[in-house]
Amino acid sequence: MSISLPRGLTFFCFSPYRRTSPRAHTMTRRHRRQLRLLCAALSLAAPLHATHASPDDAAVLQAWPTRAPARDAALEARVEAALKTLTVRQKVGQITQPEIRTITPDEVREYAIGTVLNGGGGWPGMDRAASPAQWRALSDQFQAAAQQATPGIPLLWGTDAVHGHNNVRGATIFPHNIALGATRDAELVRDIGRATARAVRATGVHWAFAPTLAVVQDVRWGRTYESYGADPALVRRLGQAAVEGLQDGLKDGRGVLATAKHFIADGGTRRGIDQGVSSSTPAELAQVHGAGYLGALDAGVLTVMASFSSWTNSADYVQHGKMHGNKTLMTDLLKQRLAFDGLIVSDWDGIGQLPGCKNDDCPDAINAGIDIVMVPFHWKTFHANTLRAVEDGRIPMARLDDAVRRILRVKFSMAVPSAVPATMDALQAPDLARRAVRESLVLLKHRPGLLPLKPTARLLVVGAAADSLPHQAGGWSVTWQGRDTTNADFPQGTTLLAALRQRLGTAQVTFDADASRHDPKQFDAVIAVLAETPYAEGEGDVRLTENLRHSRRHPQDAAVLQRVAGRGTPVVTLLYSGRPLYVNDLANKSDAFIAAWQPGTEGAGLTDVLIAPADGRPWAGFQGRLSFPWPAGPCQFSTHEARPWWPIGGGLSGKETLVNTRPLPEPADPAPICPL
Ligand code: GLC
């Protein structure tokens, strides 16, 4: 907020950006008390506007390029004409986004609601087995209700289709973005976007809350796997491809709205704490955390989601606070300097985290630039509070009109009726997903000549995750956390174990989950599958008292490997994980060690690389290369470590004849308390 005061005094009196620089503490206690009294007196004297200007605005904006607006006159005319037909109450309905479990079609009509979402673990009728036809039927009901309330203005349904249409049982689930980053294959990412859009449209949904464009700085973050990597240029290239794929065919009912998220610097928070504070200079904000957004804008992305996180300018210690209230970055930068004409959606109850705000009441967030408010549960009181805020001027009508104009522009930029049939077939893309798995695997250790295994090999498969689709798919898979699911929730999926048995025959493949019942010496090779327990968002954060040592966080994996290692039979270890982890002790017990990320439903993509081609075709080897550095120690959380085990770009093809297979160093203390 700002008032007409000398800039310095304004800043000290009213800036919500508390100055945290050393300079701020040179004042004596008496001076500070005097200043507070002066500020209190002045605050009664001048009108406050929630403009949230901060003293470093110019420096922040000037770190970015400028982009020219590209308006379509016919579209703008249609938008203006529709805007004129709406009452204030209907306009507030357009900016209100409830979750499908808390609103009925009748209420959509009664409140003239313009958009809904299903969150992770939100399904029609709260039935996780709901068919595409059932999704489509509910969508049609919402749409019909919206058309009755505001004829000619469609309703939009948004969903987290972040690795396929992952909320729907039976849909093909692709590897998460961390795996796609290892492929570096923009064409593949674009094709996955198209396939995901087709699946989403089949269910009558219009909007995918993807891609995440985070450039992760600390892999303790529970959303590391949603990122393409730690290289801004790679994130930009793949993020642009994802948007192009998702939005391809938008105007003919095949494509869906993409979402550049989470704006901005969600992956830069201190210690990787989800929804925490990201500190960077204006240049780093633009060049590192902004890279993905410039690519998405080039691809014509039509929606952006605000980040739960906060930003501090590390060049001058100005704390800009929560992104959901940051007018400088959402409006002055994104909408004006970068000429973004689409809409900004808040995150799940994100407005409630702003100072002085509640989940159902936050004019400041809307005045800062939020156009649609994701208010999953308290949407009725939000609707009433916001209508009141417009009527009493706390939200200027011009701001509400701008938000609705943006919403209408997005709605009229796409064909709302889906051109995709509501069949399960439309949600299938197994060959594409299998290719993604093949291209994403990264070989970190290999005894030359071990891989590929012969089709005649007798295999002992150990590790419970070898036969677990929940572990293979990771978070955001049927449920939000990707837990409390079983293989039955993925009827279309193939575990690694099943894929091996399909490829080699059941007789050749023995499964012993905890490796307690068989002697490895009876087999030609052991395949060990280790895995992180699936997680999403902050629930996946590595806590400050923990470290990256996988065997400490999953001791059962270490025990399994201990039982099969060093018994004269080679061990091929695969790790399902959402982030790079410290695995020296586990790699030392393996003859080959593979980062498999979270491969999704197509386990055959794993056997395609592990087993030599049946028809004598040349083996393609391992094509994946790391998009994050791989840690050499349990405390190497940063993606800028000087001496990782492998750097970004690292990985073996499996065809090398000379490879350093010396044991990796293991620290004396297996569980150090890492420096904060
Ligand atoms: C979540 C996530 C966001 C997601 C939204 C809707 O909290 O932060 O990525 O799109 O809510 O599920």
XYZ file of C-alpha atoms and ligand atoms in Angstrom:
688
model
C 0.000 0.000 0.000
C 1.244 3.584 -0.457
C 0.338 7.091 0.581
C 1.643 10.493 -0.570
C 4.692 10.639 1.650
C 8.384 11.044 1.050
C 9.354 7.727 -0.490
C 11.587 6.677 2.334
C 8.976 7.379 4.960
C 6.281 5.693 2.910
C 8.420 2.689 2.758
C 9.083 2.554 6.486
C 5.548 3.395 7.440
C 3.362 1.322 5.230
C 5.215 -1.061 3.091
C 3.999 -4.567 3.705
C 7.507 -5.429 2.606
C 9.307 -5.382 5.899
C 12.882 -4.270 5.289
C 15.117 -6.967 6.592
C 18.435 -5.528 5.557
C 21.110 -4.837 8.187
C 20.540 -1.169 7.485
C 17.097 -1.300 8.981
C 18.488 -2.058 12.416
C 20.791 0.948 12.734
C 17.957 3.119 14.158
C 17.812 3.522 17.917
C 14.773 2.200 19.811
C 13.651 5.826 20.509
C 13.820 6.714 16.798
C 11.820 3.652 15.876
C 9.146 4.508 18.460
C 8.949 8.093 17.180
C 8.638 6.862 13.608
C 5.876 4.438 14.527
C 3.914 7.267 16.197
C 4.401 9.450 13.111
C 3.256 6.650 10.827
C 0.192 6.016 12.961
C -0.711 9.714 12.828
C -0.225 9.912 9.071
C -2.160 6.736 8.444
C -5.269 8.537 9.665
C -4.597 11.380 7.297
C -4.391 9.829 3.888
C -6.449 7.340 1.871
C -4.682 4.044 1.408
C -4.865 2.244 -1.893
C -3.983 -1.411 -2.085
C -1.512 -0.750 -4.836
C 1.215 -2.618 -3.030
C 3.906 -0.583 -4.797
C 7.337 -1.394 -3.472
C 10.535 0.629 -3.682
C 12.263 -1.834 -6.000
C 9.509 -2.093 -8.616
C 11.566 -0.500 -11.371
C 14.520 -2.815 -10.829
C 12.253 -5.849 -10.753
C 10.483 -4.940 -13.997
C 13.557 -3.831 -15.893
C 15.152 -7.261 -15.474
C 12.610 -8.604 -17.991
C 12.131 -8.175 -21.723
C 9.055 -6.395 -22.999
C 6.541 -8.210 -25.219
C 4.071 -6.597 -27.611
C 0.336 -7.339 -27.119
C -1.358 -9.269 -29.907
C -5.080 -8.572 -29.858
C -7.709 -9.993 -32.233
C -10.262 -7.277 -33.031
C -13.139 -9.648 -33.657
C -12.467 -11.512 -30.430
C -12.245 -8.255 -28.473
C -15.529 -7.083 -29.933
C -17.198 -10.335 -28.881
C -15.731 -9.978 -25.401
C -16.970 -6.406 -24.990
C -20.427 -7.327 -26.217
C -20.674 -10.217 -23.746
C -19.303 -8.146 -20.884
C -22.092 -5.618 -21.361
C -24.715 -8.319 -20.847
C -23.498 -9.248 -17.372
C -24.722 -7.918 -14.063
C -22.195 -7.331 -11.277
C -23.462 -10.489 -9.581
C -22.900 -12.511 -12.746
C -19.430 -11.006 -13.107
C -18.576 -12.188 -9.599
C -19.865 -15.620 -10.582
C -17.397 -15.671 -13.473
C -14.409 -15.201 -11.147
C -15.557 -17.838 -8.629
C -14.185 -21.392 -8.980
C -15.710 -24.019 -6.626
C -14.634 -27.672 -6.392
C -17.065 -30.127 -7.996
C -17.739 -31.893 -4.693
C -19.203 -28.684 -3.175
C -21.516 -27.407 -5.914
C -24.468 -28.766 -7.870
C -25.543 -27.829 -11.374
C -28.526 -26.022 -9.874
C -26.164 -23.866 -7.801
C -24.043 -23.196 -10.895
C -27.183 -21.751 -12.442
C -28.324 -19.912 -9.297
C -24.965 -18.187 -8.740
C -24.016 -17.927 -12.425
C -20.739 -19.713 -11.699
C -18.346 -19.624 -14.661
C -15.830 -22.309 -13.735
C -15.288 -25.366 -11.540
C -12.357 -27.667 -10.786
C -11.752 -31.132 -9.455
C -8.801 -31.276 -7.091
C -6.465 -34.269 -6.749
C -8.757 -37.027 -5.466
C -11.887 -35.231 -6.659
C -14.096 -37.336 -8.967
C -17.734 -37.135 -10.129
C -19.883 -38.325 -7.249
C -16.633 -38.839 -5.365
C -16.368 -42.186 -7.169
C -12.732 -42.861 -8.071
C -13.965 -45.461 -10.578
C -16.163 -42.938 -12.388
C -16.034 -43.650 -16.115
C -15.249 -41.091 -18.816
C -18.954 -41.116 -19.638
C -19.800 -40.229 -16.028
C -17.258 -37.369 -16.061
C -18.703 -36.163 -19.349
C -22.289 -36.353 -18.077
C -21.498 -34.186 -15.053
C -19.681 -31.732 -17.289
C -22.702 -31.526 -19.561
C -24.923 -30.809 -16.550
C -22.647 -28.004 -15.330
C -22.472 -26.602 -18.855
C -26.225 -26.618 -19.349
C -26.716 -24.841 -16.030
C -24.146 -22.202 -16.900
C -25.727 -21.591 -20.284
C -29.091 -21.034 -18.616
C -27.537 -18.475 -16.262
C -25.375 -16.647 -18.770
C -26.376 -17.649 -22.309
C -23.468 -17.794 -24.719
C -20.843 -17.775 -21.969
C -19.526 -21.313 -21.373
C -18.352 -22.818 -18.094
C -14.761 -24.088 -17.830
C -13.766 -27.190 -15.823
C -10.132 -27.396 -14.691
C -8.174 -30.449 -13.507
C -4.626 -31.413 -12.577
C -3.780 -33.497 -15.629
C -0.065 -33.300 -14.872
C 1.083 -36.653 -16.279
C -1.856 -37.780 -18.377
C -5.454 -37.515 -17.162
C -4.209 -38.911 -13.893
C -7.408 -38.468 -11.853
C -9.320 -40.942 -13.999
C -9.061 -44.681 -13.343
C -7.927 -46.421 -16.528
C -6.143 -43.464 -18.106
C -2.586 -43.929 -19.336
C -0.264 -42.302 -16.822
C 2.961 -40.857 -18.198
C 6.269 -40.423 -16.372
C 6.327 -37.226 -14.316
C 8.092 -34.117 -15.615
C 11.397 -34.947 -13.892
C 11.592 -38.008 -16.164
C 10.574 -36.028 -19.239
C 13.357 -33.600 -18.405
C 15.804 -36.502 -18.630
C 14.577 -37.227 -22.169
C 15.232 -33.649 -23.301
C 12.783 -34.536 -26.078
C 10.527 -31.553 -26.856
C 8.642 -33.430 -29.587
C 7.831 -36.202 -27.115
C 6.618 -33.647 -24.555
C 4.462 -31.966 -27.195
C 2.940 -35.316 -28.169
C 2.249 -36.113 -24.525
C 0.502 -32.745 -24.265
C -1.704 -33.619 -27.224
C -2.508 -37.069 -25.808
C -3.301 -35.565 -22.410
C -5.566 -32.960 -23.981
C -7.454 -35.682 -25.856
C -7.983 -37.606 -22.638
C -9.100 -34.507 -20.740
C -11.521 -33.481 -23.487
C -13.006 -36.980 -23.599
C -14.246 -36.429 -20.045
C -15.739 -33.023 -20.844
C -12.991 -31.127 -19.024
C -11.498 -28.011 -20.683
C -8.441 -26.930 -18.702
C -5.291 -28.687 -17.506
C -3.414 -27.134 -14.561
C -0.124 -27.935 -16.268
C 2.786 -27.593 -16.932
C 4.679 -26.763 -13.767
C 7.540 -24.470 -14.830
C 9.530 -24.534 -11.611
C 13.320 -24.411 -11.893
C 14.109 -26.281 -8.691
C 16.950 -25.025 -6.481
C 16.654 -27.481 -3.564
C 15.536 -31.070 -4.157
C 14.054 -31.365 -0.666
C 10.941 -29.770 -2.206
C 8.076 -32.252 -2.389
C 7.229 -31.019 -5.914
C 10.688 -31.537 -7.436
C 9.265 -34.276 -9.687
C 6.756 -31.833 -11.210
C 9.695 -29.854 -12.602
C 11.509 -30.610 -15.872
C 14.808 -29.839 -14.188
C 17.265 -27.324 -12.770
C 18.346 -25.931 -16.132
C 16.261 -22.842 -17.072
C 16.845 -23.324 -20.800
C 15.563 -26.914 -20.644
C 12.531 -25.881 -18.598
C 11.769 -23.160 -21.134
C 12.073 -25.526 -24.106
C 10.017 -28.350 -22.632
C 7.475 -26.038 -21.004
C 6.852 -24.360 -24.340
C 6.387 -27.763 -25.977
C 3.954 -28.865 -23.265
C 1.790 -25.778 -23.761
C 1.863 -26.202 -27.545
C 0.777 -29.817 -27.206
C -1.968 -29.216 -24.643
C -3.472 -26.233 -26.488
C -3.168 -27.783 -29.969
C -6.681 -27.984 -31.420
C -8.176 -25.653 -28.810
C -10.490 -24.131 -31.374
C -11.814 -27.439 -32.658
C -12.598 -29.084 -29.338
C -9.515 -31.293 -29.085
C -7.029 -29.115 -27.219
C -7.335 -27.833 -23.664
C -6.253 -24.683 -21.836
C -2.744 -25.032 -20.418
C -1.610 -23.394 -17.171
C 1.844 -21.930 -16.626
C 2.406 -22.594 -12.931
C 3.159 -21.619 -10.233
C 3.939 -17.980 -10.898
C 6.615 -17.341 -9.844
C 9.722 -18.972 -8.318
C 7.773 -21.800 -6.654
C 10.870 -23.987 -7.025
C 13.219 -21.505 -5.413
C 12.039 -21.538 -1.824
C 14.567 -21.619 0.993
C 15.427 -25.194 1.930
C 12.849 -26.399 -0.571
C 10.059 -25.711 1.904
C 6.786 -25.970 -0.016
C 4.932 -22.638 -0.137
C 7.957 -21.005 1.485
C 10.001 -17.924 0.663
C 12.090 -17.734 -2.492
C 14.933 -15.220 -2.454
C 16.612 -14.081 -5.627
C 17.794 -10.966 -7.369
C 15.496 -9.452 -10.015
C 17.866 -10.818 -12.674
C 17.703 -14.359 -11.253
C 13.915 -14.100 -10.992
C 13.738 -13.257 -14.689
C 16.483 -15.465 -16.064
C 16.091 -18.558 -13.886
C 12.551 -18.722 -12.497
C 11.033 -16.759 -15.375
C 12.525 -18.842 -18.189
C 9.586 -21.247 -18.370
C 7.060 -18.402 -18.469
C 8.716 -16.739 -21.458
C 8.492 -20.063 -23.299
C 4.881 -20.562 -22.262
C 3.979 -17.046 -23.385
C 5.684 -17.729 -26.726
C 3.451 -20.806 -26.979
C 0.373 -18.673 -26.352
C -0.476 -20.005 -22.909
C -3.900 -18.726 -21.878
C -3.822 -19.252 -18.110
C -1.273 -18.775 -15.330
C -1.592 -20.035 -11.759
C -0.230 -17.926 -8.915
C 2.248 -19.536 -6.554
C 1.633 -20.147 -2.858
C 5.240 -19.094 -2.261
C 6.609 -15.654 -1.403
C 9.423 -13.687 -2.985
C 12.174 -11.607 -1.450
C 14.433 -9.442 -3.562
C 17.861 -10.558 -2.351
C 19.491 -7.519 -3.977
C 17.894 -5.083 -1.547
C 16.167 -7.357 0.988
C 12.698 -6.090 0.114
C 10.207 -8.782 1.112
C 7.478 -8.843 -1.520
C 5.407 -11.358 0.409
C 2.991 -13.905 -0.981
C 2.746 -14.079 -4.750
C -1.058 -14.108 -4.524
C -0.894 -10.458 -3.424
C 1.958 -9.286 -5.622
C 0.581 -6.669 -8.001
C 4.014 -5.755 -9.304
C 4.689 -9.245 -10.625
C 1.170 -10.356 -11.571
C -0.102 -7.120 -13.104
C 2.751 -4.713 -13.817
C 5.096 -7.448 -15.058
C 3.038 -10.367 -16.397
C -0.018 -8.553 -17.709
C 1.534 -5.262 -18.780
C 5.258 -5.623 -19.527
C 4.941 -9.180 -20.855
C 1.536 -8.453 -22.461
C -0.164 -11.570 -21.055
C -3.831 -11.275 -22.065
C -5.079 -14.490 -20.514
C -6.229 -15.068 -16.965
C -4.473 -15.659 -13.647
C -6.069 -18.251 -11.386
C -5.258 -18.453 -7.698
C -4.123 -21.687 -6.162
C -6.267 -23.780 -3.786
C -7.459 -21.308 -1.098
C -4.281 -19.392 -1.846
C -5.950 -16.024 -1.208
C -6.500 -16.992 2.432
C -2.761 -16.852 3.049
C -2.552 -13.109 2.432
C -2.293 -10.787 5.441
C -5.778 -9.711 6.491
C -7.476 -12.157 4.141
C -9.585 -15.279 4.538
C -10.291 -18.138 2.118
C -13.601 -16.453 1.266
C -12.654 -12.798 1.416
C -9.643 -11.106 -0.128
C -10.085 -7.967 -2.269
C -6.319 -7.474 -2.112
C -5.653 -10.638 -4.154
C -8.111 -9.599 -6.850
C -6.759 -6.033 -6.911
C -3.224 -7.454 -7.232
C -4.198 -9.358 -10.380
C -5.933 -12.642 -9.561
C -8.738 -13.056 -12.120
C -10.286 -16.386 -11.068
C -10.298 -17.378 -7.411
C -9.957 -21.112 -6.734
C -12.192 -21.269 -3.664
C -12.987 -24.992 -3.430
C -15.262 -24.984 -0.397
C -16.258 -21.518 0.814
C -17.405 -20.237 -2.571
C -20.839 -19.045 -1.444
C -19.491 -16.669 1.204
C -16.681 -15.699 -1.157
C -19.310 -14.779 -3.738
C -21.209 -12.649 -1.205
C -18.110 -11.006 0.284
C -16.664 -10.195 -3.121
C -19.941 -8.781 -4.415
C -20.012 -6.551 -1.362
C -16.390 -5.495 -1.913
C -17.235 -4.439 -5.465
C -20.339 -2.563 -4.350
C -18.445 -0.640 -1.666
C -15.457 0.113 -3.903
C -12.799 -2.007 -2.228
C -12.614 -3.797 -5.565
C -12.859 -1.184 -8.324
C -15.404 -2.078 -11.009
C -12.653 -1.534 -13.578
C -10.627 -4.349 -11.970
C -13.607 -6.714 -11.948
C -14.328 -5.879 -15.581
C -10.696 -6.495 -16.475
C -10.809 -9.922 -14.793
C -14.063 -10.876 -16.531
C -12.772 -9.523 -19.847
C -9.789 -11.832 -19.529
C -12.004 -14.777 -18.615
C -14.285 -14.134 -21.591
C -11.265 -13.750 -23.883
C -10.037 -17.178 -22.814
C -13.476 -18.769 -23.096
C -14.070 -17.357 -26.562
C -10.601 -18.505 -27.682
C -11.631 -22.135 -27.568
C -14.387 -24.442 -28.705
C -16.096 -25.580 -25.534
C -18.032 -28.567 -26.848
C -15.561 -31.451 -26.894
C -14.815 -33.098 -30.216
C -13.464 -36.203 -28.485
C -15.724 -39.197 -27.711
C -16.244 -40.029 -24.023
C -14.618 -43.453 -24.318
C -11.846 -45.057 -22.294
C -9.941 -45.504 -25.559
C -9.520 -41.719 -25.726
C -7.601 -41.875 -22.449
C -5.121 -44.469 -23.713
C -1.680 -43.716 -25.156
C 0.412 -46.709 -23.988
C 2.929 -46.676 -26.834
C 3.695 -42.985 -26.336
C 4.039 -43.480 -22.587
C 6.250 -46.534 -23.119
C 8.515 -44.469 -25.364
C 8.701 -41.784 -22.672
C 9.763 -44.394 -20.112
C 12.449 -45.755 -22.434
C 13.887 -42.313 -23.144
C 13.829 -41.193 -19.504
C 15.885 -43.895 -17.766
C 19.299 -42.728 -16.571
C 22.077 -45.266 -15.993
C 24.232 -44.035 -13.110
C 26.396 -47.109 -12.623
C 27.133 -50.075 -14.895
C 29.526 -53.000 -14.970
C 30.302 -53.103 -18.711
C 28.575 -55.944 -20.521
C 25.953 -56.643 -17.839
C 23.126 -54.851 -19.667
C 21.082 -55.590 -21.651
C 20.091 -58.868 -20.007
C 19.516 -61.834 -22.332
C 15.921 -62.871 -23.120
C 16.895 -66.322 -21.849
C 18.004 -65.032 -18.433
C 16.512 -66.520 -15.269
C 15.688 -63.512 -13.091
C 15.052 -63.008 -9.392
C 12.983 -59.831 -8.917
C 13.029 -58.265 -5.434
C 11.569 -55.161 -3.838
C 7.811 -54.756 -3.258
C 7.693 -51.793 -5.650
C 8.517 -54.149 -8.554
C 4.858 -55.154 -8.498
C 3.301 -51.852 -7.389
C 1.644 -49.462 -9.821
C 1.118 -46.856 -7.063
C 4.911 -46.721 -6.560
C 5.429 -46.755 -10.315
C 3.057 -43.802 -10.844
C 3.939 -41.584 -7.870
C 1.904 -38.626 -6.631
C -1.084 -37.104 -8.471
C -2.189 -40.572 -9.571
C -5.906 -41.339 -9.086
C -5.569 -39.703 -5.674
C -3.770 -36.499 -4.700
C -0.929 -38.108 -2.767
C -0.801 -41.226 -4.946
C -1.227 -43.298 -1.809
C -4.209 -45.387 -0.550
C -4.359 -46.877 -4.022
C -3.639 -50.405 -5.242
C -2.854 -52.010 -8.593
C -6.616 -52.356 -9.069
C -6.813 -48.561 -9.373
C -4.696 -48.810 -12.532
C -6.442 -51.550 -14.543
C -4.616 -50.455 -17.682
C -1.187 -50.486 -16.064
C 1.700 -52.941 -16.251
C 4.150 -53.297 -13.389
C 7.808 -54.016 -14.084
C 7.249 -57.555 -12.776
C 4.342 -58.160 -15.129
C 6.286 -56.680 -18.030
C 9.243 -58.973 -17.336
C 6.961 -61.996 -17.194
C 5.259 -60.944 -20.430
C 8.673 -60.568 -22.075
C 10.543 -63.602 -20.679
C 7.772 -65.910 -19.548
C 6.628 -66.539 -15.979
C 8.948 -69.510 -15.502
C 12.005 -67.340 -15.987
C 10.930 -64.588 -13.597
C 10.706 -65.249 -9.856
C 9.354 -62.577 -7.514
C 10.455 -62.411 -3.903
C 9.383 -59.044 -2.500
C 11.674 -59.004 0.561
C 14.338 -61.298 -0.942
C 13.977 -63.687 1.973
C 12.905 -66.857 0.218
C 15.335 -67.442 -2.645
C 19.051 -67.840 -3.163
C 20.367 -65.369 -5.758
C 22.924 -67.957 -6.849
C 20.104 -69.901 -8.537
C 19.577 -67.049 -11.003
C 21.420 -65.290 -13.823
C 20.652 -61.838 -12.442
C 18.724 -60.050 -9.727
C 16.528 -57.046 -10.480
C 15.997 -54.959 -7.331
C 13.381 -52.185 -7.287
C 13.696 -49.518 -4.595
C 11.163 -46.703 -4.269
C 10.117 -43.580 -2.487
C 6.618 -43.775 -1.043
C 4.429 -41.623 -3.328
C 3.766 -38.055 -2.226
C 2.535 -34.685 -3.457
C 3.285 -31.076 -2.536
C 4.466 -30.295 0.973
C 3.813 -33.821 2.211
C 6.791 -34.810 0.106
C 9.200 -32.220 1.519
C 12.362 -33.702 3.043
C 12.129 -32.317 6.600
C 14.885 -30.154 8.039
C 15.864 -32.997 10.389
C 16.169 -35.445 7.495
C 18.601 -35.860 4.618
C 18.672 -37.374 1.136
C 19.963 -40.795 2.183
C 17.365 -43.177 0.667
C 18.405 -46.138 2.854
C 17.688 -44.029 5.962
C 14.238 -42.948 4.807
C 13.402 -46.396 3.407
C 15.398 -48.937 5.460
C 13.373 -51.811 4.037
C 14.940 -51.118 0.652
C 18.429 -51.297 2.103
C 17.566 -54.602 3.815
C 16.332 -56.142 0.549
C 19.472 -55.100 -1.292
C 21.643 -56.376 1.542
C 20.124 -59.852 1.126
C 20.983 -60.162 -2.566
C 24.237 -58.203 -2.902
C 27.610 -59.874 -3.050
C 26.182 -63.366 -3.566
C 27.880 -63.959 -6.915
C 24.853 -62.960 -8.983
C 24.833 -59.498 -10.632
C 22.306 -57.037 -9.208
C 20.518 -54.485 -11.408
C 18.928 -51.854 -9.170
C 16.167 -49.482 -10.255
C 15.125 -46.535 -8.072
C 11.603 -45.071 -8.398
C 11.930 -41.546 -7.014
C 10.569 -38.040 -7.412
C 13.962 -36.448 -6.886
C 17.682 -37.254 -6.967
C 18.685 -39.041 -3.725
C 21.886 -40.035 -1.953
C 22.408 -43.703 -2.837
C 26.161 -44.379 -2.641
C 25.632 -47.239 -0.153
C 22.983 -48.781 -2.408
C 24.909 -48.280 -5.642
C 27.895 -49.982 -4.018
C 25.694 -53.058 -3.564
C 24.638 -52.970 -7.225
C 26.332 -53.847 -10.507
C 24.050 -51.463 -12.344
C 22.056 -48.574 -10.851
C 19.241 -46.869 -12.761
C 17.319 -43.688 -11.953
C 13.840 -44.672 -13.184
C 11.979 -41.661 -11.689
C 8.207 -42.391 -11.602
C 7.606 -44.258 -14.882
C 3.800 -44.368 -14.738
C 1.587 -47.198 -16.013
C 3.783 -48.535 -18.839
C 6.235 -50.921 -17.181
C 7.119 -52.381 -20.571
C 9.159 -49.257 -21.210
C 11.513 -50.512 -18.509
C 11.925 -53.999 -19.978
C 12.483 -52.482 -23.418
C 15.800 -51.168 -22.080
C 16.695 -53.857 -19.522
C 16.302 -56.828 -21.896
C 18.087 -57.262 -25.239
C 15.754 -56.876 -28.260
C 14.231 -60.247 -29.187
C 14.584 -59.879 -32.923
C 18.276 -59.117 -32.936
C 17.765 -55.377 -33.492
C 20.581 -53.278 -32.013
C 20.058 -52.318 -28.391
C 19.333 -48.593 -28.077
C 20.968 -48.401 -24.651
C 20.130 -45.725 -22.058
C 19.102 -42.427 -23.668
C 18.187 -40.493 -20.526
C 20.538 -37.857 -19.161
C 20.057 -36.108 -15.793
C 18.178 -32.796 -15.715
C 19.216 -32.416 -12.071
C 22.642 -33.075 -10.543
C 22.796 -36.383 -8.630
C 24.064 -36.012 -5.025
C 27.412 -37.354 -3.842
C 26.445 -36.786 -0.205
C 23.282 -36.966 1.966
C 23.240 -33.183 2.421
C 23.723 -32.154 -1.203
C 20.254 -30.614 -1.495
C 21.179 -27.740 -3.781
C 20.994 -28.069 -7.559
C 24.203 -26.022 -7.639
C 26.474 -28.382 -5.734
C 30.094 -28.073 -6.842
C 30.927 -31.789 -6.738
C 27.871 -34.008 -7.257
C 28.164 -37.690 -8.164
C 26.792 -36.795 -11.570
C 26.241 -33.262 -12.980
C 23.282 -32.133 -15.032
C 23.585 -33.988 -18.345
C 25.176 -36.995 -16.626
C 24.424 -40.670 -17.255
C 25.844 -43.684 -19.112
C 24.596 -45.237 -22.352
C 25.395 -48.764 -21.163
C 27.601 -49.305 -24.202
C 30.777 -47.970 -22.648
C 33.561 -50.557 -22.395
C 35.548 -48.688 -19.774
C 33.644 -47.408 -16.739
C 34.891 -46.417 -13.322
C 33.226 -48.914 -11.005
C 35.342 -48.134 -7.939
C 33.199 -48.154 -4.770
C 31.635 -44.791 -4.077
C 32.641 -43.110 -0.829
C 30.294 -43.700 2.080
C 30.338 -41.255 5.004
C 31.166 -42.680 8.409
C 28.064 -41.048 9.844
C 25.120 -42.508 7.853
C 22.713 -39.932 9.186
C 24.418 -36.575 9.563
C 22.430 -33.580 10.694
C 22.780 -31.441 7.613
C 23.568 -27.748 7.931
C 20.385 -25.691 7.832
C -2.802 -27.568 -5.446
C -1.564 -27.234 -6.233
C -1.836 -26.809 -7.650
C -3.088 -27.476 -8.166
C -4.250 -26.979 -7.344
C -5.574 -27.640 -7.737
O -2.687 -27.095 -4.124
O -0.675 -26.277 -5.661
O -0.690 -27.159 -8.426
O -3.280 -27.155 -9.532
O -4.056 -27.157 -5.945
O -5.558 -29.005 -7.403
